[in-house]
Coordinates of C-alpha atoms and ligand atoms in Angstrom, one line a residue:
X1 CA 6.7 -6.9 89.3
X2 CA 3.4 -8.8 90.2
X3 CA 0.4 -7.3 88.4
X4 CA -1.4 -5.1 91.0
X5 CA -5.1 -5.1 91.3
X6 CA -6.6 -2.5 88.9
X7 CA -9.9 -0.8 89.2
X8 CA -10.8 -1.0 85.6
X9 CA -11.5 -4.0 83.7
X10 CA -10.8 -2.5 80.2
X11 CA -9.0 -4.7 77.7
X12 CA -7.1 -2.6 75.1
X13 CA -6.7 -4.5 71.8
X14 CA -3.9 -2.9 69.8
X15 CA -4.3 -3.6 66.0
X16 CA -1.0 -3.7 64.3
X17 CA -0.5 -5.7 61.2
X18 CA -3.6 -7.8 61.8
X19 CA -6.4 -5.5 60.5
X20 CA -9.4 -7.9 60.8
X21 CA -11.9 -9.2 63.3
X22 CA -11.9 -12.8 61.9
X23 CA -9.4 -15.3 63.3
X24 CA -8.1 -12.7 65.6
X25 CA -6.9 -14.3 68.8
X26 CA -6.0 -11.0 70.6
X27 CA -9.6 -9.6 70.0
X28 CA -11.3 -12.8 71.0
X29 CA -9.0 -13.3 74.0
X30 CA -9.7 -9.7 75.2
X31 CA -13.6 -9.8 74.7
X32 CA -13.7 -12.9 76.8
X33 CA -12.3 -11.0 79.7
X34 CA -14.1 -7.5 79.8
X35 CA -15.0 -4.5 77.7
X36 CA -12.8 -4.0 74.8
X37 CA -11.3 -0.7 73.4
X38 CA -10.0 -1.6 69.9
X39 CA -7.1 0.8 69.1
X40 CA -4.9 1.6 66.3
X41 CA -1.9 3.9 66.9
X42 CA -0.8 5.8 63.8
X43 CA 2.9 6.4 64.7
X44 CA 4.6 9.2 62.8
X45 CA 8.0 8.0 63.8
X46 CA 7.3 4.6 62.2
X47 CA 6.1 6.2 59.0
X48 CA 9.3 8.4 58.8
X49 CA 11.5 5.2 58.7
X50 CA 13.3 4.8 55.4
X51 CA 11.6 1.6 54.7
X52 CA 8.0 3.1 55.0
X53 CA 6.1 4.7 52.3
X54 CA 2.9 6.4 51.3
X55 CA 1.5 3.4 49.3
X56 CA 1.7 1.3 52.3
X57 CA 0.0 3.9 54.4
X58 CA -2.8 4.2 51.7
X59 CA -3.3 0.3 51.8
X60 CA -3.2 0.4 55.6
X61 CA -5.6 3.4 55.7
X62 CA -8.2 1.6 53.5
X63 CA -7.9 -1.5 55.5
X64 CA -8.4 0.4 58.7
X65 CA -11.5 2.3 57.4
X66 CA -13.0 -1.2 56.6
X67 CA -11.9 -2.6 60.1
X68 CA -13.6 0.4 61.8
X69 CA -16.8 -0.5 59.9
X70 CA -16.5 -4.1 61.1
X71 CA -15.9 -3.2 64.6
X72 CA -18.8 -0.8 64.7
X73 CA -21.0 -3.7 63.4
X74 CA -20.0 -5.5 66.5
X75 CA -20.8 -2.5 68.9
X76 CA -17.6 -0.6 69.4
X77 CA -15.8 1.1 66.5
X78 CA -12.1 1.2 66.2
X79 CA -10.5 4.2 68.0
X80 CA -7.6 5.8 66.2
X81 CA -4.9 7.8 67.8
X82 CA -1.7 9.4 66.4
X83 CA 1.4 9.7 68.3
X84 CA 4.0 7.8 70.2
X85 CA 2.7 4.4 71.3
X86 CA 3.7 4.5 75.0
X87 CA 2.2 8.1 75.2
X88 CA -1.1 7.1 73.6
X89 CA -1.4 4.0 75.9
X90 CA -0.5 6.0 79.0
X91 CA -3.1 8.6 78.0
X92 CA -5.7 5.8 77.9
X93 CA -4.7 4.3 81.1
X94 CA -4.9 7.8 82.8
X95 CA -8.2 8.5 81.4
X96 CA -9.9 5.1 81.5
X97 CA -7.7 2.7 83.4
X98 CA -6.3 -0.4 81.5
X99 CA -6.7 -3.9 82.7
X100 CA -4.8 -5.4 80.1
X101 CA -3.2 -4.9 76.6
X102 CA -3.6 -7.3 73.8
X103 CA -2.0 -7.4 70.5
X104 CA -0.5 -10.1 68.1
X105 CA 3.2 -10.8 68.2
X106 CA 4.9 -8.7 65.4
X107 CA 8.0 -9.7 63.6
X108 CA 8.9 -6.2 62.4
X109 CA 11.8 -4.0 61.6
X110 CA 14.3 -2.8 64.2
X111 CA 12.2 0.2 64.9
X112 CA 9.0 -1.6 65.8
X113 CA 11.3 -4.1 67.8
X114 CA 12.7 -1.2 69.8
X115 CA 9.1 0.3 70.2
X116 CA 7.8 -3.0 71.6
X117 CA 10.5 -3.0 74.3
X118 CA 9.5 0.3 75.3
X119 CA 5.9 -0.8 75.5
X120 CA 6.9 -3.8 77.3
X121 CA 8.8 -1.7 80.1
X122 CA 5.9 0.6 80.3
X123 CA 3.4 -2.3 80.8
X124 CA 5.7 -3.8 83.5
X125 CA 6.2 -0.5 85.3
X126 CA 2.3 0.0 85.4
X127 CA 1.7 -3.8 86.3
X128 CA -0.4 -4.1 83.2
X129 CA -0.3 -7.6 81.6
X130 CA 0.6 -7.5 77.8
X131 CA -1.0 -10.7 76.2
X132 CA 0.8 -11.4 72.8
X133 CA -0.5 -14.4 70.9
X134 CA 0.9 -15.4 67.7
X135 CA -1.0 -15.1 64.4
X136 CA 1.1 -17.3 62.1
X137 CA 3.8 -20.0 62.0
X138 CA 6.5 -17.9 63.5
X139 CA 7.6 -19.1 66.9
X140 CA 8.9 -16.5 69.4
X141 CA 12.1 -17.7 71.2
X142 CA 12.4 -20.7 69.2
X143 CA 15.2 -23.0 70.5
X144 CA 15.8 -25.2 67.4
X145 CA 14.3 -25.4 63.8
X146 CA 13.8 -29.2 64.3
X147 CA 10.1 -29.9 64.2
X148 CA 9.4 -26.3 63.0
X149 CA 7.2 -27.5 59.9
X150 CA 5.2 -29.9 62.0
X151 CA 4.4 -27.1 64.5
X152 CA 3.4 -25.0 61.3
X153 CA 1.0 -27.7 60.1
X154 CA -0.4 -28.0 63.6
X155 CA -1.2 -24.2 64.0
X156 CA -2.7 -23.9 60.6
X157 CA -5.0 -27.0 61.2
X158 CA -6.5 -25.4 64.3
X159 CA -10.0 -23.9 63.8
X160 CA -10.0 -20.3 62.9
X161 CA -11.3 -18.0 65.8
X162 CA -14.6 -16.5 65.2
X163 CA -15.1 -12.7 65.9
X164 CA -16.8 -11.8 69.2
X165 CA -20.6 -11.9 69.0
X166 CA -20.7 -8.3 70.3
X167 CA -18.7 -5.7 71.8
X168 CA -20.2 -3.5 74.6
X169 CA -20.0 0.2 73.4
X170 CA -17.7 2.5 75.5
X171 CA -18.8 5.9 76.4
X172 CA -16.7 9.2 76.5
X173 CA -14.3 8.2 73.7
X174 CA -14.0 10.2 70.5
X175 CA -13.2 7.8 67.6
X176 CA -10.3 9.8 66.3
X177 CA -9.8 10.6 62.5
X178 CA -7.7 8.4 60.1
X179 CA -4.6 10.6 59.5
X180 CA -3.7 11.7 55.9
X181 CA -0.3 10.5 54.6
X182 CA 0.9 14.1 54.9
X183 CA 0.0 14.2 58.6
X184 CA 2.4 11.3 59.3
X185 CA 5.2 13.2 57.4
X186 CA 4.8 10.9 54.3
X187 CA 5.8 12.3 50.9
X188 CA 3.6 11.9 47.9
X189 CA 3.9 8.4 46.5
X190 CA 1.9 8.0 43.3
X191 CA 1.1 4.4 42.6
X192 CA -1.6 4.5 40.0
X193 CA -2.3 0.6 39.9
X194 CA -2.0 -0.2 43.5
X195 CA -3.8 -3.0 45.1
X196 CA -6.8 -1.8 47.3
X197 CA -6.6 -2.6 50.9
X198 CA -9.4 -4.0 53.0
X199 CA -10.7 -7.4 53.9
X200 CA -13.3 -7.5 51.2
X201 CA -10.5 -7.0 48.5
X202 CA -8.5 -9.7 50.1
X203 CA -11.4 -12.2 50.2
X204 CA -12.0 -11.5 46.5
X205 CA -8.3 -12.3 45.6
X206 CA -8.4 -15.4 47.7
X207 CA -11.7 -16.7 46.2
X208 CA -10.9 -15.7 42.6
X209 CA -7.3 -17.4 42.8
X210 CA -8.8 -20.8 44.3
X211 CA -11.6 -20.8 41.9
X212 CA -10.0 -19.9 38.6
X213 CA -7.1 -17.5 38.4
X214 CA -4.8 -20.0 40.1
X215 CA -5.1 -22.8 37.6
X216 CA -2.0 -22.0 35.6
X217 CA 0.0 -20.8 38.7
X218 CA 2.9 -23.1 38.5
X219 CA 3.7 -22.5 34.7
X220 CA 2.8 -18.7 34.7
X221 CA 4.1 -17.5 38.0
X222 CA 7.6 -16.7 36.5
X223 CA 6.7 -14.4 33.8
X224 CA 5.4 -10.8 34.4
X225 CA 3.2 -11.1 31.4
X226 CA 1.1 -13.6 33.2
X227 CA 2.0 -13.5 36.9
X228 CA -0.1 -10.2 37.7
X229 CA -3.2 -12.2 37.0
X230 CA -2.1 -15.8 37.8
X231 CA -0.3 -15.2 41.2
X232 CA -2.6 -15.0 44.3
X233 CA -1.7 -11.3 44.8
X234 CA -2.5 -12.0 48.5
X235 CA 0.9 -10.6 49.8
X236 CA -0.3 -7.1 50.9
X237 CA -3.4 -8.7 52.6
X238 CA -1.1 -11.1 54.4
X239 CA 1.4 -8.3 55.3
X240 CA -1.3 -6.1 56.7
X241 CA -3.4 -9.0 58.2
X242 CA -6.7 -8.3 56.4
X243 CA -6.8 -12.1 55.9
X244 CA -5.0 -14.5 58.4
X245 CA -2.5 -16.9 56.9
X246 CA -4.4 -19.7 58.6
X247 CA -7.6 -18.9 56.8
X248 CA -5.7 -18.9 53.5
X249 CA -4.1 -22.3 54.3
X250 CA -7.3 -23.8 55.2
X251 CA -9.1 -22.5 52.2
X252 CA -6.3 -24.0 50.1
X253 CA -6.6 -27.4 51.9
X254 CA -10.4 -27.4 51.4
X255 CA -9.8 -26.8 47.6
X256 CA -7.4 -29.5 47.5
X257 CA -9.7 -32.0 49.3
X258 CA -12.8 -30.9 47.0
X259 CA -10.7 -31.6 44.0
X260 CA -9.7 -35.0 45.2
X261 CA -13.3 -35.8 45.9
X262 CA -14.6 -34.8 42.6
X263 CA -15.2 -37.6 40.2
X264 CA -12.5 -37.6 37.5
X265 CA -13.9 -35.7 34.5
X266 CA -15.6 -33.3 36.7
X267 CA -12.7 -31.2 37.4
X268 CA -11.1 -29.4 34.4
X269 CA -7.4 -29.2 34.3
X270 CA -7.2 -31.4 37.5
X271 CA -3.4 -32.0 37.0
X272 CA -2.6 -28.3 36.6
X273 CA -4.7 -27.5 39.8
X274 CA -3.0 -30.2 41.6
X275 CA 0.5 -28.8 40.8
X276 CA -0.8 -25.1 41.5
X277 CA -2.2 -25.8 44.8
X278 CA 0.8 -27.7 45.9
X279 CA 3.2 -25.0 44.9
X280 CA 1.0 -22.3 46.4
X281 CA 0.7 -24.1 49.7
X282 CA 4.6 -24.5 49.8
X283 CA 4.9 -20.8 49.5
X284 CA 2.7 -20.2 52.5
X285 CA 5.1 -22.3 54.5
X286 CA 7.9 -20.1 53.0
X287 CA 6.1 -17.1 54.2
X288 CA 6.5 -18.0 57.9
X289 CA 9.9 -19.8 57.3
X290 CA 11.4 -16.6 56.1
X291 CA 9.9 -14.5 58.8
X292 CA 11.2 -16.8 61.5
X293 CA 14.7 -16.0 60.3
X294 CA 14.3 -12.3 61.2
X295 CA 12.4 -13.2 64.4
X296 CA 15.5 -15.3 65.5
X297 CA 18.1 -12.8 64.2
X298 CA 16.8 -9.2 64.0
X299 CA 20.4 -8.2 62.8
X300 CA 19.6 -9.7 59.4
X301 CA 18.0 -6.3 58.4
X302 CA 21.3 -4.6 58.8
X303 CA 24.2 -7.1 58.8
X304 CA 25.1 -9.8 56.3
X305 CA 24.2 -13.2 57.6
X306 CA 27.5 -14.6 56.8
X307 CA 30.4 -12.5 58.1
X308 CA 32.7 -13.1 55.0
X309 CA 30.4 -10.6 53.2
X310 CA 31.0 -7.7 55.7
X311 CA 32.7 -5.0 53.5
X312 CA 32.5 -7.1 50.2
X313 CA 30.8 -4.2 48.5
X314 CA 31.4 -0.5 49.2
X315 CA 29.0 0.3 52.1
X316 CA 28.4 3.8 50.7
X317 CA 26.6 3.0 47.3
X318 CA 27.5 4.5 44.0
X319 CA 24.7 7.0 44.0
X320 CA 24.4 7.4 40.1
X321 CA 24.0 3.6 39.8
X322 CA 21.6 3.4 42.7
X323 CA 19.5 6.1 41.2
X324 CA 19.5 4.7 37.6
X325 CA 18.4 1.3 39.0
X326 CA 15.7 2.8 41.3
X327 CA 14.2 4.8 38.5
X328 CA 14.3 2.1 35.9
X329 CA 16.9 3.7 33.8
X330 CA 19.8 1.2 33.6
X331 CA 19.6 0.8 29.8
X332 CA 18.8 -2.9 30.5
X333 CA 15.2 -2.9 28.9
X334 CA 13.8 -5.8 30.9
X335 CA 15.3 -4.6 34.3
X336 CA 13.9 -1.2 33.7
X337 CA 10.4 -2.3 32.5
X338 CA 10.3 -4.5 35.9
X339 CA 11.3 -1.5 38.0
X340 CA 8.9 0.9 36.3
X341 CA 6.0 -1.7 36.7
X342 CA 6.8 -2.1 40.3
X343 CA 6.9 1.5 41.1
X344 CA 3.5 2.1 39.3
X345 CA 1.7 -1.1 40.8
X346 CA 3.5 -1.8 44.0
X347 CA 3.9 -5.5 43.2
X348 CA 6.1 -7.7 41.2
X349 CA 6.5 -11.5 40.8
X350 CA 9.1 -13.4 42.7
X351 CA 11.4 -14.1 39.8
X352 CA 11.5 -10.5 38.8
X353 CA 12.1 -9.4 42.3
X354 CA 15.1 -11.6 42.6
X355 CA 16.4 -10.4 39.2
X356 CA 16.2 -6.8 40.3
X357 CA 18.0 -7.4 43.5
X358 CA 20.6 -9.6 41.6
X359 CA 21.3 -6.8 39.2
X360 CA 21.8 -4.3 41.9
X361 CA 24.1 -6.6 43.8
X362 CA 26.1 -8.3 41.0
X363 CA 26.1 -6.2 37.9
X364 CA 26.0 -2.8 39.7
X365 CA 27.9 -4.1 42.6
X366 CA 25.7 -2.1 45.1
X367 CA 25.8 -3.2 48.9
X368 CA 22.3 -4.7 49.5
X369 CA 21.0 -2.3 52.1
X370 CA 20.1 0.7 50.0
X371 CA 18.5 -1.2 47.1
X372 CA 16.8 -3.3 49.8
X373 CA 15.3 -0.1 51.2
X374 CA 14.2 1.1 47.8
X375 CA 12.4 -2.2 47.3
X376 CA 10.9 -2.1 50.7
X377 CA 9.4 1.4 50.0
X378 CA 8.0 0.5 46.5
X379 CA 6.4 -2.9 47.7
X380 CA 2.9 -2.3 49.0
X381 CA 3.3 -5.8 50.6
X382 CA 6.5 -4.8 52.4
X383 CA 6.9 -7.6 55.1
X384 CA 10.4 -7.1 56.8
X385 CA 10.5 -10.8 57.9
X386 CA 10.3 -11.9 54.2
X387 CA 12.0 -9.0 52.7
X388 CA 15.3 -8.8 54.4
X389 CA 16.2 -12.5 54.4
X390 CA 15.3 -12.4 50.6
X391 CA 17.3 -9.4 49.8
X392 CA 20.3 -11.1 51.4
X393 CA 19.6 -14.3 49.7
X394 CA 19.5 -12.6 46.2
X395 CA 22.6 -10.7 47.0
X396 CA 24.5 -13.9 47.9
X397 CA 25.4 -12.9 51.5
X398 CA 23.6 -15.7 53.4
X399 CA 26.4 -18.2 52.8
X400 CA 23.9 -21.0 52.5
X401 CA 22.1 -20.4 49.3
X402 CA 23.0 -20.9 45.7
X403 CA 24.4 -17.7 44.2
X404 CA 22.0 -16.8 41.3
X405 CA 23.3 -14.4 38.9
X406 CA 20.6 -13.4 36.6
X407 CA 21.4 -12.6 32.9
X408 CA 18.9 -9.8 32.5
X409 CA 18.9 -10.1 28.7
X410 CA 18.2 -13.8 28.8
X411 CA 15.5 -13.2 31.4
X412 CA 13.8 -10.6 29.0
X413 CA 14.0 -13.2 26.1
X414 CA 12.6 -16.1 28.1
X415 CA 9.9 -14.2 30.1
X416 CA 8.8 -11.7 27.7
X417 CA 9.7 -13.1 24.2
X418 CA 7.1 -10.9 22.4
X419 CA 8.1 -7.8 24.4
X420 CA 4.6 -7.0 25.4
X421 CA 5.4 -6.3 29.1
X422 CA 8.6 -4.5 28.1
X423 CA 7.0 -2.2 25.6
X424 CA 4.1 -1.5 28.0
X425 CA 6.4 0.0 30.6
X426 CA 8.9 1.4 28.2
X427 CA 6.8 3.1 25.5
X428 CA 9.9 4.8 24.2
X429 CA 11.0 1.5 22.9
X430 CA 7.6 0.8 20.9
X431 CA 9.3 0.9 17.5
X432 CA 12.4 -1.0 18.4
X433 CA 12.4 -4.2 16.3
X434 CA 11.6 -7.3 18.3
X435 CA 15.1 -8.8 17.5
X436 CA 16.7 -5.9 19.3
X437 CA 14.2 -5.3 22.2
X438 CA 16.1 -6.8 24.9
X439 CA 19.4 -5.6 23.8
X440 CA 18.9 -2.3 21.8
X441 CA 22.7 -1.7 21.6
X442 CA 22.7 -4.4 18.8
X443 CA 20.3 -2.4 16.7
X444 CA 22.3 -0.8 13.7
X445 CA 20.2 2.5 14.3
X446 CA 20.6 2.5 18.0
X447 CA 22.5 5.8 17.7
X448 CA 19.1 7.6 17.3
X449 CA 17.8 6.1 20.4
X450 CA 20.4 5.4 23.2
X451 CA 21.1 8.5 25.5
X452 CA 18.4 10.2 23.7
X453 CA 14.9 8.6 24.1
X454 CA 16.4 5.8 26.3
X455 CA 19.5 5.5 28.3
X456 CA 22.6 3.7 27.1
X457 CA 23.9 0.8 29.2
X458 CA 25.3 2.0 32.6
X459 CA 27.5 -1.1 32.8
X460 CA 28.8 -3.8 30.5
X461 CA 26.4 -6.4 32.1
X462 CA 28.4 -9.4 30.9
X463 CA 31.8 -8.2 32.1
X464 CA 30.3 -7.0 35.4
X465 CA 28.6 -10.4 36.1
X466 CA 32.0 -12.2 35.5
X467 CA 33.8 -9.9 37.9
X468 CA 31.3 -10.2 40.6
X469 CA 31.2 -14.0 40.2
X470 CA 34.9 -14.1 40.8
X471 CA 34.8 -11.9 43.8
X472 CA 32.0 -14.0 45.4
X473 CA 33.6 -17.2 44.5
X474 CA 36.9 -16.3 46.0
X475 CA 35.3 -15.9 49.5
X476 CA 33.8 -19.2 49.6
X477 CA 36.7 -21.8 49.6
X478 CA 38.0 -21.6 53.2
X479 CA 37.3 -24.0 56.0
X480 CA 36.3 -21.1 58.2
X481 CA 33.8 -20.0 55.7
X482 CA 32.3 -23.5 55.6
X483 CA 32.2 -23.8 59.3
X484 CA 30.2 -20.6 59.5
X485 CA 27.8 -21.7 56.7
X486 CA 27.2 -24.9 58.6
X487 CA 26.3 -23.0 61.7
X488 CA 24.0 -20.7 59.8
X489 CA 22.2 -23.7 58.0
X490 CA 21.7 -25.3 61.4
X491 CA 20.2 -22.2 62.7
X492 CA 18.1 -21.0 59.8
X493 CA 17.9 -23.6 57.2
X494 CA 14.7 -25.5 56.4
X495 CA 14.2 -29.0 57.6
X496 CA 12.0 -31.2 55.4
X497 CA 9.0 -32.3 57.7
X498 CA 11.2 -31.2 60.7
X499 CA 13.9 -33.8 60.0
X500 CA 17.5 -32.5 59.8
X501 CA 19.5 -33.4 56.6
X502 CA 21.7 -36.4 57.1
X503 CA 24.2 -38.2 55.0
X504 CA 23.9 -38.1 51.3
X505 CA 21.1 -35.5 51.3
X506 CA 23.3 -33.2 53.4
X507 CA 26.2 -33.5 51.0
X508 CA 24.1 -33.0 48.0
X509 CA 22.7 -29.8 49.7
X510 CA 26.0 -28.6 50.6
X511 CA 27.3 -29.2 46.9
X512 CA 24.4 -27.2 45.6
X513 CA 25.2 -24.3 48.1
X514 CA 28.6 -24.0 46.5
X515 CA 27.4 -23.3 43.0
X516 CA 27.2 -19.9 41.5
X517 CA 24.5 -20.2 38.7
X518 CA 24.0 -18.0 35.8
X519 CA 20.3 -17.9 35.0
Ligands
LIG601 C1 14.1 -9.4 47.0 C2 12.8 -9.9 47.3 C3 12.1 -9.2 48.3 C4 10.8 -9.6 48.7 N1 10.1 -8.9 49.6 C5 8.8 -9.4 49.9 C6 8.1 -8.7 50.9 O1 8.5 -7.6 51.4 N2 6.8 -9.2 51.2 C7 6.4 -10.3 50.6 O2 5.1 -10.6 51.0 N3 7.1 -11.0 49.9 C8 8.2 -10.6 49.4 N4 9.1 -11.4 48.5 C9 8.5 -12.7 48.3 C10 7.7 -12.9 47.0 O3 8.3 -12.3 45.9 C11 6.3 -12.4 47.3 O4 5.7 -12.9 48.4 C12 5.2 -12.7 46.2 O5 5.7 -12.3 44.9 C13 4.0 -12.0 46.4 O6 3.1 -12.2 45.4 P1 1.8 -13.2 45.6 O7 1.1 -12.9 46.9 O8 1.0 -13.2 44.4 O9 2.4 -14.6 45.9 P2 2.0 -16.0 45.6 O10 3.0 -16.7 44.7 O11 0.7 -16.2 45.4 O12 2.3 -16.8 47.1 C14 1.5 -16.7 48.1 C15 2.0 -16.2 49.4 O13 3.2 -16.9 49.6 C16 4.1 -16.1 50.3 N5 5.4 -16.2 49.4 C17 5.4 -16.4 48.1 N6 6.7 -16.4 47.6 C18 7.5 -16.3 48.7 C19 8.8 -16.4 48.9 N7 9.7 -16.6 47.9 N8 9.4 -16.2 50.2 C20 8.5 -16.1 51.2 N9 7.1 -15.9 51.1 C21 6.6 -16.2 49.9 C22 3.7 -14.6 50.4 O14 3.1 -14.5 51.6 C23 2.6 -14.9 49.2 O15 1.6 -13.8 49.4 C24 10.3 -10.9 48.2 C25 11.1 -11.6 47.2 C26 12.3 -11.1 46.8 C27 13.1 -11.9 45.8

C-alpha cells in the first residue's frame, strides 16, 4: 500500500538492542525528519522465552536508565511502555499519530523475528513507513558471502553518527516506569558478580582494554585465571548496544595507528600490543560473521545446520545429566568450576564456553538445544546470532568445522595448573592435594570426598569421548555428507578478504574439516 498522507509528523524511534544515543542511525534519521518520540517496549512475552533471564534484564534496565538520562539531556526523555509491541505502537498512533517508525535491524531469536513480522504487517496496514538501518556488519537479504569482509571494512570506516543536537520535548506523555524483573514474569536470577549495564561502564571497559588491560590479550585470553581481566569484556555492551561495534572498531584502529606512529622505545610491549590488537580486531569481524549466519538462516536456532545430525543425539535430554552439568556438579572439577563461575558472573572466556558445550555434547551426549538454552540464560551477553552458530559449532553439527572434543582434565591442567580458579569456585576441594585437583578420583583418600562433599564422576569421560568420536566420525564419510557440507560452506563459510577459497587452499581447508581433534 502506498503510504497515505498523515496528519502528524511524529517520528517514533523504537530502541531495541541499541541502547545509546551515539552512532545511532535510527535516532539521527528520525530527528532530521520531525519531532522524536524515543520508545522502549518492555515485552513480557519476550522475557518469558526460555533463552531470556533476569540477569539480562538487569543489565538492560541499568542501560535503559542511563539512556533515559542521555535522552533527557537532549530534551526528550525515553518513554517506556510494557506490553505487546503492536498494541503499544497502535496506542501511540491512536493518541498522537505516527508519521514513521524507526529502529535498527535486529538479528534476534525466532520470537523477535515473528514479532517484527507482525509489526511490519501492522505498519503496512496503517501506511506507516518503518525505517530499519543496520547498525553493524550484518547484511539483510545477503545474496552471497563473496565480498562480505570488504563490506564490513567499509561500514566500520564510515564516520560514527553524532547524536542529534537537541530533541523537541513532547507534551502530554507520561514517561512510564522501568518495570521490575518480576513485572515481566522473570524469576529471581542471582548473579552477584554480573557486569554493570550502561554506556559509562562500556566506555570504561573499552578505554581500559585499549589503554592497558589488553596488552596480554593474545596470551592470556584462553585461561580463566587471566581472561576475566585481560579480555575486553565488551560483549554485553555490544549485545545491548550501549556501544556501537563501529566505535569499538574505530577506537581499535586509532590505537593501532598511534602505536605505529610512536617512535620505537616509546611503546612498552609493542610486539605484544601488535598481536593483541590484531587478534581483537579479528574477533570484531567474527561478531558480525557469526550473526550473519543466523540472519541468513534463522532455523539455526532450532535445527542442525547439517541434516546428517538430525536425531544423532536423543532430542529429549537425559534430565539428570543436564541438571548436573547446569549446576556445575558433573564431578569434573574444571568443568564444574567454569559453570559455577559463569553462573555467578554471567561471563566466561571463549575457550571455556567451548569446553562446556563440548562436554555437554560429546561426553554427556546431550542434544545441543537444551544446554544451549541454559548457556543463553546464564550469559549476560546473550547474542542469538553469535550464540546459536557457536553452540552448533562446538557440538559438531555444522558439518564444516573441525570437531573439537575437549579433554576436561587436560584443559584444567593446562589452563589452571595451580588450581587457583578451580579452588575459588569449588571451595569444597580446597584441601585436595594439587596433584589430584583436576582428577580427584585418583586421590587415595577420595572416598572421604566423592559423593559426600563433591560429586563423583557422572560419566567415564575418556570412554564417553571415544564413543562420541566414533559416532560422529561414522556420519562424515559419505559423498552425500560432503556435498551438503560444501553447500553449507558456500553459504556460510568465511572468505578471506571476500575471495572464495580455490585450489590448494580449498583442499587444505576441506582436509581440516574432516579432523576430529582431542584438545
Ligand atoms: C558456546 C558458545 C556460545 C557463545 N555465545 C555468545 C553470546 O551469546 N554472545 C557473545 O557475545 N558471544 C558469545 N560467544 C563468543 C565468545 O565466547 C564471547 O564473545 C567472548 O567470550 C566475550 O568476551 P569479550 O567481550 O571479553 O571478548 P573479546 O575476546 O574481548 O572479543 C571482543 C568481541 O568480539 C566478539 N567475539 C569474540 N569472540 C568471538 C567468537 N568466538 N565468535 C563471535 N564473536 C566473538 C564479541 O563481540 C566480543 O565482545 C560464545 C562462544 C561459545 C563457544
